[in-house]
Each structure stands twice: as C-alpha cells, then as structure tokens.
PDB file of C-alpha atoms in Angstrom:
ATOM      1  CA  UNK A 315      16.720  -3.546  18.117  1.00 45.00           C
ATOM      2  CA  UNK A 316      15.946  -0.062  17.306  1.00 41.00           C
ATOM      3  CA  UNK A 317      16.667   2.714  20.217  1.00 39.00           C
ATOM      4  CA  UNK A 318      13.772   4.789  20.891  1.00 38.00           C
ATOM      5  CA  UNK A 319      14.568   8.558  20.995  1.00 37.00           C
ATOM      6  CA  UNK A 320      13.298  11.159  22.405  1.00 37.00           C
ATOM      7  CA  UNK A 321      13.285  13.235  19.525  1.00 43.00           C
ATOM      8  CA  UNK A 322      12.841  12.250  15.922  1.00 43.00           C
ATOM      9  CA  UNK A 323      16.243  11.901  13.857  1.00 44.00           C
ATOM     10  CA  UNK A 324      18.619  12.425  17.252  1.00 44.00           C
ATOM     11  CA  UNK A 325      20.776   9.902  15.505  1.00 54.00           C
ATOM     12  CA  UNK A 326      21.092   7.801  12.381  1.00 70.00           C
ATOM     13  CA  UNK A 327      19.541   3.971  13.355  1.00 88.00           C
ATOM     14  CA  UNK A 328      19.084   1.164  11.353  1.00 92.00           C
ATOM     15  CA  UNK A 329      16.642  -1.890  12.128  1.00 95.00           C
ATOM     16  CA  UNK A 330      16.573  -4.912   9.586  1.00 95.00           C
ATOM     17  CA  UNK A 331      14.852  -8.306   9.901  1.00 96.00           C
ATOM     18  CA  UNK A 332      13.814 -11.030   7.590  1.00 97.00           C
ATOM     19  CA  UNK A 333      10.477 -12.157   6.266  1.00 97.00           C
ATOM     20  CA  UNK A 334       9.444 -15.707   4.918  1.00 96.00           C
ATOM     21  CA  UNK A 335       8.160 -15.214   1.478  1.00 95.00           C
ATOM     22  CA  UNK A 336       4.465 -14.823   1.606  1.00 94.00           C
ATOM     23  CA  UNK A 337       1.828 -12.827   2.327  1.00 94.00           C
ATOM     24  CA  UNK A 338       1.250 -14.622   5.625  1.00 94.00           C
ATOM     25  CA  UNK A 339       3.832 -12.790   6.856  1.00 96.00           C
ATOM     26  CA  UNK A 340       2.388  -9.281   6.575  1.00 96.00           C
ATOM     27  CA  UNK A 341       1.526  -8.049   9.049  1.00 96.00           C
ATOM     28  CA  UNK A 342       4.549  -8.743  10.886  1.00 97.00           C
ATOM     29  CA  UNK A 343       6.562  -7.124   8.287  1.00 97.00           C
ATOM     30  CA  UNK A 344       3.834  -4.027   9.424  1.00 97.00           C
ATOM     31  CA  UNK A 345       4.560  -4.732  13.047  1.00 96.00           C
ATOM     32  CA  UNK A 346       8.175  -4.412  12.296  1.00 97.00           C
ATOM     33  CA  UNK A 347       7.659  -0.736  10.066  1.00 97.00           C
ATOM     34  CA  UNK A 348       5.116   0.492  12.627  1.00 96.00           C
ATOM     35  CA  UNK A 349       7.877   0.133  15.150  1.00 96.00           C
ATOM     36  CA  UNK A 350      10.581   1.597  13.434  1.00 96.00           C
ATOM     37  CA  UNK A 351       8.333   4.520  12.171  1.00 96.00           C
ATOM     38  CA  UNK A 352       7.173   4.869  15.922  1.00 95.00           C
ATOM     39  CA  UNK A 353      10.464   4.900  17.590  1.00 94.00           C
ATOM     40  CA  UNK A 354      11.256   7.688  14.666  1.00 94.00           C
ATOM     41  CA  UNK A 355       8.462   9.539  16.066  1.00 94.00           C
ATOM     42  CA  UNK A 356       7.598   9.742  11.749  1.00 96.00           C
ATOM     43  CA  UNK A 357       3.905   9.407  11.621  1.00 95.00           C
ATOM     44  CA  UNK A 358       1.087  11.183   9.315  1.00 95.00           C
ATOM     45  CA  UNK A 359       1.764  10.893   5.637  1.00 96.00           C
ATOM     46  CA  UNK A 360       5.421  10.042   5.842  1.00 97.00           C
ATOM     47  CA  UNK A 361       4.396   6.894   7.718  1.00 97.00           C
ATOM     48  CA  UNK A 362       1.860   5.998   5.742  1.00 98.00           C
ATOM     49  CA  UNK A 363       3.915   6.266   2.402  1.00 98.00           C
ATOM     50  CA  UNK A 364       6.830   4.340   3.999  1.00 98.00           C
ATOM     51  CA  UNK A 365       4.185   1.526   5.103  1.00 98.00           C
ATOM     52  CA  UNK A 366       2.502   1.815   1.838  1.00 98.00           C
ATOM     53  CA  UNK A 367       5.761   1.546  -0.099  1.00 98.00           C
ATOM     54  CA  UNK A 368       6.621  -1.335   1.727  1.00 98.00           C
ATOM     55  CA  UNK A 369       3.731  -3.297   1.402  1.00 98.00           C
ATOM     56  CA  UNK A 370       3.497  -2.829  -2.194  1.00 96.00           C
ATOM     57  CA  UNK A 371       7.062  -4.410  -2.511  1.00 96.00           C
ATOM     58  CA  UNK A 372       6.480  -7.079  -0.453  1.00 97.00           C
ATOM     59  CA  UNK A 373       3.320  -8.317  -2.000  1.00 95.00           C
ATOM     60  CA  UNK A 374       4.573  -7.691  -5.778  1.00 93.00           C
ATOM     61  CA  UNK A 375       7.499 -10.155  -4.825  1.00 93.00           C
ATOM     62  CA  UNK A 376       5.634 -12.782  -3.203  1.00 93.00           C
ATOM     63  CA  UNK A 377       2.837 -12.990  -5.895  1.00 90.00           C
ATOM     64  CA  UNK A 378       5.936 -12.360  -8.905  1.00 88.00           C
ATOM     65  CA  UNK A 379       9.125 -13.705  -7.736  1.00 86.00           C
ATOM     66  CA  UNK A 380      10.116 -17.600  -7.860  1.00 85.00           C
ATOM     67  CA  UNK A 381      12.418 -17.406  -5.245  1.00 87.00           C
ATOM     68  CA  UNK A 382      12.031 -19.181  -1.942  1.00 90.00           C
ATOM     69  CA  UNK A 383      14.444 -17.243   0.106  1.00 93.00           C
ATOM     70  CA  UNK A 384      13.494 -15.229   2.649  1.00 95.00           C
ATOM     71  CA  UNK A 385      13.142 -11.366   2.097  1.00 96.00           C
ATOM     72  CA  UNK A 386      15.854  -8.825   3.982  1.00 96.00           C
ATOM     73  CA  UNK A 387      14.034  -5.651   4.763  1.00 97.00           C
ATOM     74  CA  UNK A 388      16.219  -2.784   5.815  1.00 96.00           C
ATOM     75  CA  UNK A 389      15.210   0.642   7.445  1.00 97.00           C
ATOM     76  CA  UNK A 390      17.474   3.462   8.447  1.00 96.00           C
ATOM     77  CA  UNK A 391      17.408   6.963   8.966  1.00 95.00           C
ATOM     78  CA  UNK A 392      19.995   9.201   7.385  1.00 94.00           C
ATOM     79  CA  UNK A 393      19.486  12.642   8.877  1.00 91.00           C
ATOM     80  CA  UNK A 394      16.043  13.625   7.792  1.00 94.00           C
ATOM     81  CA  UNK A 395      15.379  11.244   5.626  1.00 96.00           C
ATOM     82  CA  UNK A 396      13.977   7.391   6.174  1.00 97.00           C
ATOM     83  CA  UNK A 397      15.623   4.835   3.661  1.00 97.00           C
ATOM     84  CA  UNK A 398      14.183   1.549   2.920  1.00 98.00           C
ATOM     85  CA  UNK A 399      16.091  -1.076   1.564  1.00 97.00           C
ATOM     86  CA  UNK A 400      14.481  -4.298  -0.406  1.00 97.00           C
ATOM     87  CA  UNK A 401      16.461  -6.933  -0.904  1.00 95.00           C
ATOM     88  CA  UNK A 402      15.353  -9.935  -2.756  1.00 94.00           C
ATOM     89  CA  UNK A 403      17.612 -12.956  -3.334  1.00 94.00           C
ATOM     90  CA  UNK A 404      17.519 -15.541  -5.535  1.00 90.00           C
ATOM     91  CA  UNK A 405      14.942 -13.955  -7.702  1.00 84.00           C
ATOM     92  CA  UNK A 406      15.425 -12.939 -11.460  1.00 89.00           C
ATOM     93  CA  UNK A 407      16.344  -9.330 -12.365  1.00 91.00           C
ATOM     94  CA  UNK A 408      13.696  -7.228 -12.097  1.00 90.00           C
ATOM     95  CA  UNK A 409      14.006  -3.412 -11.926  1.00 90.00           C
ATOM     96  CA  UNK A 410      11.065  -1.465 -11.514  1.00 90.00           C
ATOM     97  CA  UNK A 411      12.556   1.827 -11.821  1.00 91.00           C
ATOM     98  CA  UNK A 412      12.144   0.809 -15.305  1.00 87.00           C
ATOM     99  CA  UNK A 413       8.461  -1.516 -15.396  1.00 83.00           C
ATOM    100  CA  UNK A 414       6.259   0.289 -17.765  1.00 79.00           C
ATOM    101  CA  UNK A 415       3.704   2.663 -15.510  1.00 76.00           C
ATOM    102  CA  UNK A 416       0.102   2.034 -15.309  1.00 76.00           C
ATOM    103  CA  UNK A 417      -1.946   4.706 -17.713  1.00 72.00           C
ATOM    104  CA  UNK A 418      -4.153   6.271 -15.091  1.00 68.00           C
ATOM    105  CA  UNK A 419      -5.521   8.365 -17.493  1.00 69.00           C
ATOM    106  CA  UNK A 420      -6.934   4.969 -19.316  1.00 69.00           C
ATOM    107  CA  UNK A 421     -10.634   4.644 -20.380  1.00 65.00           C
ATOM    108  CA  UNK A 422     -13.007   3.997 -16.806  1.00 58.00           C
ATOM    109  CA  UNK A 423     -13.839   0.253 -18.716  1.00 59.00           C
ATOM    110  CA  UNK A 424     -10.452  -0.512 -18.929  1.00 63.00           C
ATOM    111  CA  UNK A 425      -9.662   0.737 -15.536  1.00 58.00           C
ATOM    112  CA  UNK A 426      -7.785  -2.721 -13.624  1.00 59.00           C
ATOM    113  CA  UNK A 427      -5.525  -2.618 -10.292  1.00 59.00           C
ATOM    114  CA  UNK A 428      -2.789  -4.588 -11.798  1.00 60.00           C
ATOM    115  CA  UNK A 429       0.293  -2.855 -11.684  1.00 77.00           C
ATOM    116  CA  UNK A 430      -0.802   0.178  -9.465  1.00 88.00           C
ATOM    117  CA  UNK A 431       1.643  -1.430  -6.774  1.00 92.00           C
ATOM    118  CA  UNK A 432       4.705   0.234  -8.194  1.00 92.00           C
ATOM    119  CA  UNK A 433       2.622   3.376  -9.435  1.00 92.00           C
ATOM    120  CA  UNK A 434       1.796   3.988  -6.032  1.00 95.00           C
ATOM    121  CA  UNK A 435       5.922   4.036  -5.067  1.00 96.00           C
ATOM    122  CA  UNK A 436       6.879   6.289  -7.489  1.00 95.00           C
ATOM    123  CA  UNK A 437       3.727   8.456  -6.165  1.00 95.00           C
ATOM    124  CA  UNK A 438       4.315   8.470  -2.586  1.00 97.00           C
ATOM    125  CA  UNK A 439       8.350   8.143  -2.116  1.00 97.00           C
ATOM    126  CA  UNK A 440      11.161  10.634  -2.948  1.00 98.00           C
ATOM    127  CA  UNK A 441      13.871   7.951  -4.725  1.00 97.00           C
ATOM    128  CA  UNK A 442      13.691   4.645  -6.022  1.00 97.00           C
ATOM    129  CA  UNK A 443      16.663   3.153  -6.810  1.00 97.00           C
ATOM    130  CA  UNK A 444      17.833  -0.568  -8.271  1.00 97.00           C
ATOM    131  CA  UNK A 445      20.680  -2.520  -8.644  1.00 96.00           C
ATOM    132  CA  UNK A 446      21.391  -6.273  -9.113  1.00 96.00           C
ATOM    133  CA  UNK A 447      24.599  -7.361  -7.267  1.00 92.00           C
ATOM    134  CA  UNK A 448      25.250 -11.094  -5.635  1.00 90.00           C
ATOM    135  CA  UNK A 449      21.713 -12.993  -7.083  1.00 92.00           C
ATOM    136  CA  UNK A 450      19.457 -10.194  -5.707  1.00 94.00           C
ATOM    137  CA  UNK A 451      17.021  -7.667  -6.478  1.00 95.00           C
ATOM    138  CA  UNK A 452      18.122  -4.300  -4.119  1.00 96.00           C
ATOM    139  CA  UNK A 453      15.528  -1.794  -3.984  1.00 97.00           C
ATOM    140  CA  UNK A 454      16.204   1.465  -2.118  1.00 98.00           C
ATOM    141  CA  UNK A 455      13.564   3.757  -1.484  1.00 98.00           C
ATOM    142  CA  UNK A 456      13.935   7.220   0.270  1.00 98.00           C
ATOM    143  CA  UNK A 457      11.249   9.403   1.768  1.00 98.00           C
ATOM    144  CA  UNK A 458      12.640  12.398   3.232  1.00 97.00           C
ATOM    145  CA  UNK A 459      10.841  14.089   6.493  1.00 95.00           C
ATOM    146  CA  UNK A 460       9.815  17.468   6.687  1.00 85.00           C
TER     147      UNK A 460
ATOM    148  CA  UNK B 825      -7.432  -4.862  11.066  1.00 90.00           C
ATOM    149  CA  UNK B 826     -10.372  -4.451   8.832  1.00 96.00           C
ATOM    150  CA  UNK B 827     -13.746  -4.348   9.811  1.00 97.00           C
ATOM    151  CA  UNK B 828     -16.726  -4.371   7.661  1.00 97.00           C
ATOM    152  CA  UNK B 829     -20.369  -3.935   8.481  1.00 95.00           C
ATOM    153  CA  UNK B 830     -23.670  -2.775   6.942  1.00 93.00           C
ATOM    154  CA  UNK B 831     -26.071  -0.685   8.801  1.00 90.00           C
ATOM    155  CA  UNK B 832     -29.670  -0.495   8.470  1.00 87.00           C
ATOM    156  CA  UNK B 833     -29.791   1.284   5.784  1.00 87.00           C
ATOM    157  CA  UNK B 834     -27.712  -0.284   3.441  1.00 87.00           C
ATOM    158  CA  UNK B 835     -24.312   1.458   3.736  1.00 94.00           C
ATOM    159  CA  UNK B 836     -21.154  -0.256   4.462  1.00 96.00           C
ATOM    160  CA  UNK B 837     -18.757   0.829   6.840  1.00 97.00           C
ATOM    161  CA  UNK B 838     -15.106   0.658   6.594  1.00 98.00           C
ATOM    162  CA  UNK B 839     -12.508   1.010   9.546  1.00 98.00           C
ATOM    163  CA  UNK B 840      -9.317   0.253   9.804  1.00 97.00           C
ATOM    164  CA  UNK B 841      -6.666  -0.732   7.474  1.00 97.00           C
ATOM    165  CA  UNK B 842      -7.370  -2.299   3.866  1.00 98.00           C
ATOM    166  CA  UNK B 843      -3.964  -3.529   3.067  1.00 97.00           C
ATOM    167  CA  UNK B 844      -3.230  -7.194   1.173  1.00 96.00           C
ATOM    168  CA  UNK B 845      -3.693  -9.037   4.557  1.00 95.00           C
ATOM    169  CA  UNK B 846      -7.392  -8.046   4.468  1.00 96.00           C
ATOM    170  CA  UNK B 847      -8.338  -9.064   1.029  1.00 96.00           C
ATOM    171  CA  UNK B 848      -9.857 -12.149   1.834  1.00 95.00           C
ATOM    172  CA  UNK B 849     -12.145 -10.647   4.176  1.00 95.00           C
ATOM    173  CA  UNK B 850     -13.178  -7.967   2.482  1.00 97.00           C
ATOM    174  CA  UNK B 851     -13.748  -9.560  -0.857  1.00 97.00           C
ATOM    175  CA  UNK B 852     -16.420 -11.690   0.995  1.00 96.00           C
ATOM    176  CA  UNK B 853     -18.064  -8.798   2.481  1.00 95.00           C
ATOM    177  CA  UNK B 854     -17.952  -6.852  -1.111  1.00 96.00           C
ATOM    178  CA  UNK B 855     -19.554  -9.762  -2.826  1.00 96.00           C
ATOM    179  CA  UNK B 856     -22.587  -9.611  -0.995  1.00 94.00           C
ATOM    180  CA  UNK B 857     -23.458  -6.156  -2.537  1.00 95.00           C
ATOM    181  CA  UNK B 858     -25.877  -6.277  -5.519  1.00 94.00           C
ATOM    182  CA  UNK B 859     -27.257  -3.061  -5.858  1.00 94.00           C
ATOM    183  CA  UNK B 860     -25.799   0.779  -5.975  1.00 95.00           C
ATOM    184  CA  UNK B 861     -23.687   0.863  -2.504  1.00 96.00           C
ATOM    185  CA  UNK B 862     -22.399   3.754  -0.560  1.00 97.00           C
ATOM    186  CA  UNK B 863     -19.094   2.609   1.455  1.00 97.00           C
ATOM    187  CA  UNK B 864     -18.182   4.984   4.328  1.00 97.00           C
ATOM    188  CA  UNK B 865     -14.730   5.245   4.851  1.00 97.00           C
ATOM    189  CA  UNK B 866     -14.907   7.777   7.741  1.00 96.00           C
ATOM    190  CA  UNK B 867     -12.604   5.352   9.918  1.00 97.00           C
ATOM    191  CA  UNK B 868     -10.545   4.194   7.499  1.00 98.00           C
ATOM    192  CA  UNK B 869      -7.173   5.064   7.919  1.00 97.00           C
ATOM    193  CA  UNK B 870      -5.272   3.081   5.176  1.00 98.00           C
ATOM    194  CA  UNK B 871      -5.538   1.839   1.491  1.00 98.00           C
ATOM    195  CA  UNK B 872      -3.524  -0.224  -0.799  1.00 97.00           C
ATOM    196  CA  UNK B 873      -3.628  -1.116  -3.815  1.00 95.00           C
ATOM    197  CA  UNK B 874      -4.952  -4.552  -2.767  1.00 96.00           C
ATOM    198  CA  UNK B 875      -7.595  -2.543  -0.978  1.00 96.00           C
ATOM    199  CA  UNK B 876      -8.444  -0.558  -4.328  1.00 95.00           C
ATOM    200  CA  UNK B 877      -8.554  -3.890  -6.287  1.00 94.00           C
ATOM    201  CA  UNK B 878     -11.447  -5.271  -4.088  1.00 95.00           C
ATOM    202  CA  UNK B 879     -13.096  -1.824  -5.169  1.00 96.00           C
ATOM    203  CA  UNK B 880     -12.107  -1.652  -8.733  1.00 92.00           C
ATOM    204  CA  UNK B 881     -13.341  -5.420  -9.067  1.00 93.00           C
ATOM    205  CA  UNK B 882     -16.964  -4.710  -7.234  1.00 95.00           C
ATOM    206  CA  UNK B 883     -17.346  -1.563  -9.579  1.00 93.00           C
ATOM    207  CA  UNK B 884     -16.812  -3.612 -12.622  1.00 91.00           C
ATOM    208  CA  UNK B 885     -19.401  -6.303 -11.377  1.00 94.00           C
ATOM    209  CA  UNK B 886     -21.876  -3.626 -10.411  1.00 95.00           C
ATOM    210  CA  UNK B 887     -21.820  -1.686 -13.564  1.00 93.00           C
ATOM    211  CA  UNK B 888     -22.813  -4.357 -15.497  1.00 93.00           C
ATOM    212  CA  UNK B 889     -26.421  -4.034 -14.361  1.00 95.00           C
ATOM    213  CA  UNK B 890     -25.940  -0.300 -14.020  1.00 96.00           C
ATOM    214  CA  UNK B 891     -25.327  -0.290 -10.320  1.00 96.00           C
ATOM    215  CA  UNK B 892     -22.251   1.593  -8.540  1.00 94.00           C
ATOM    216  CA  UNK B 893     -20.159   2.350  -5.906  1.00 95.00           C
ATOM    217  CA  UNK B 894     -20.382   5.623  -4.068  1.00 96.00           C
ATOM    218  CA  UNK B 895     -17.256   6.253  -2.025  1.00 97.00           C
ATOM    219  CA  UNK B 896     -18.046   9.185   0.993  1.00 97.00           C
ATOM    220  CA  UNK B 897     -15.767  10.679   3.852  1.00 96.00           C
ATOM    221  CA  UNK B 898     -12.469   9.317   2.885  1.00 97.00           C
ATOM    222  CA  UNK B 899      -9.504  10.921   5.216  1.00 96.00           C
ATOM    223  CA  UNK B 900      -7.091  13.171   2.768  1.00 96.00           C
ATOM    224  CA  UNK B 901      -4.246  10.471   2.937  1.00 96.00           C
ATOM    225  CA  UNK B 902      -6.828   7.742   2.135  1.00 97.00           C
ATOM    226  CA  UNK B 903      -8.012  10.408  -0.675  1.00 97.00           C
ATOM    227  CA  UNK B 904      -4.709  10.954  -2.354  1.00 97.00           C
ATOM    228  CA  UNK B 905      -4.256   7.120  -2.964  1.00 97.00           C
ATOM    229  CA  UNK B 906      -7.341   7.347  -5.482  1.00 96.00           C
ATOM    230  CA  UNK B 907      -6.083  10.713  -6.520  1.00 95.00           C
ATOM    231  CA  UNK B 908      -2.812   9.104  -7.440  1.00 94.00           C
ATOM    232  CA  UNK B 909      -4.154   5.777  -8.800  1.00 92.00           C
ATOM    233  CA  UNK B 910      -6.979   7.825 -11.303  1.00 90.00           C
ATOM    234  CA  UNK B 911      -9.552   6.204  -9.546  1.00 91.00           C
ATOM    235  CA  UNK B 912     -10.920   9.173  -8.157  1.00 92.00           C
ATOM    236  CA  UNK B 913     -12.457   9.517 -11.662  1.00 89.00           C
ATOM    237  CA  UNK B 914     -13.634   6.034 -11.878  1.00 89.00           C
ATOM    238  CA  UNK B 915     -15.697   6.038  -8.242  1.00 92.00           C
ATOM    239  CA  UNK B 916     -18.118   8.855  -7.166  1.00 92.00           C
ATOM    240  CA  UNK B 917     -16.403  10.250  -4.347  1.00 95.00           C
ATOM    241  CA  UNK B 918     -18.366  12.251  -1.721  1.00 91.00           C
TER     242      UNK B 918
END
C-alpha cells in the first residue's frame, strides 16, 4: 500500500500490483497510477506523462504480445524522480528503445496513429530503458519532477 | 470518463479523458459526423494515442468528400500531445 505523505518525495516508496492482460483492465491500472501519483502529490504534466506513458505500454502489449500472463507494473520514487517499471513475462523480446519511430514529419495522406504509442514515451518521459532477463520484457521509464 | 455530446449547433463537445478505454464510445459518437465538424475540447483533460486514432481515422473519412475536422480550445498538455505526434499540422487547431 503506498503511504501518503505530507509532502511530495519525503521518502522513497514503491507500490506494484498486477494486471490481467487486456484492455478491460484499464482503468484499474489508472486507478492504481492516479493513486500513486496522488499520494506523491505529482500532478500537472508530470502526472499526465507518467499516466500517458503507462497507458501506452499497457495497450501496445495487450494488442502485440502473445503472452497470457499477467502484467507486473512497478512505481517508485527515487528522490525526485518517479520510475516506472514494465514488466512483461512470457512475451517475445521486444525492445522499443530500439522500434523504428513514427515519421511525424510524413505527408498529411499518409498520416496513421499506428505506432505513435511509443513516440509519445520517448516524447513525454526522461529515460527509457530495456532489458530481457528470466522470459520477460522489463521496461523502465523515468520522469524526473521539477 | 468520456463524454460526448453535440449541441445545437453542430459542435461536439469533449470532456474528460480520451484514453484506450473510451474508444468504443467515442468511435460511435465520431461516426455519426458527415460534414466539416468543430470538436471542443475545452474540458478535455487527457489524450492518447487511442484518442488521436479516433481523430486521425474521422479526418481521413471526412476528407474524402472534402469535409474536416476543426479542433478548438485544447488545454496546453492536451496541445502538446498533437504537437508531439505532428498532428497539429494535420487538424486545424483553434
């Protein structure tokens, strides 16, 4: 359970949960951010990348990924700084630190969404990291605070 | 939440949030529209990229009669998700 502070980053806190695979399950995965974020006292932009960032993830591996296990969602705050971490197991490698980027300079009649998912993280958050350890995709975002 | 309505005079009205959960919804509402559209996103607080596929996809229907989308009083973080995306030069944004 995270502990609610009295003033944002008193102490480093971590809050984790998982989430059956599909997009039924979004808006708890929000409930469960929104809290966090709340208890952080991290609102305006920051919360709305973090959400954002999350959301995008989550979605991309439900509609992508073949795996059935349930996805581990991680947040924690490491001084001033929010870190998310992804973890998806039983799916195949997939690192988007290194999926090709949407061209959003492209022609307006070839404009499509697909793809702007992971644009969007790179956009809004500070780090995106990958790795591939023990069957699962690990994604760790950070967005620090100001 | 999402919530969509027209008013009287043709507009649509956005408020809430426009994430993946809301897709559905708002797909239904979007496909209703058949001529040149402004969408008010005064109370709109949030946008995904599902969001901005509903939008992208409605554009692309509209302008193949030569109809559009005007977009008018999105919030600045709202705003920046376009900016980001490039499809701040796709819509007209008021």
């Amino acid at each position: 359970m995270t502990k609610v502070t009295t003033e944002r980053m008193t102490r480093d806190d971590q809050s984790e949960q998982r989430f059956e695979r599909n997009l039924s399950a979004l808006p708890a995965v929000f409930d469960f951010v929104n809290t966090f974020l709340a208890a952080h006292r991290v609102g305006g932009e920051e919360a709305y990348a973090i959400t954002l960032a999350v959301e995008e993830l989550f979605t991309n591996t439900v509609k992508y990924s073949a795996a059935t296990e349930p996805i581990h969602l991680c947040l924690r705050t490491e001084g001033e700084q929010v870190v998310i971490v992804f973890c998806d197991s039983g799916g195949k490698p997939f690192d988007i630190t290194r999926a090709t980027d949407v061209d959003i300079d492209r022609p307006v009649g070839e404009v499509h969404p697909g793809g702007l998912g992971i644009h969007l993280i790179r956009c809004v958050m500070d780090e995106v990291e990958y790795s591939y350890t023990e069957n699962a995709n690990m994604i760790t975002m950070t967005k620090k605070l100001e | 939440m999402l919530e969509i309505s027209f008013t009287d005079d043709g507009h649509l009205h956005l408020e809430g949030r426009f994430d993946a959960s809301q897709v559905g919804l708002a797909e239904a509402a979007f496909d209703k529209i058949e001529r040149s559209t402004v969408v008010d996103f005064s109370k709109l607080t949030y946008i995904s990229s599902a969001g901005l596929g509903v939008l992208v996809a409605t554009y692309r229907r509209l302008s193949e009669t030569g109809e559009n989308l005007t977009l008018r009083h999105m919030n600045q973080s709202v705003r920046n998700i376009f900016r980001f995306s490039g499809l701040d030069r796709l819509f007209k944004i008021e």
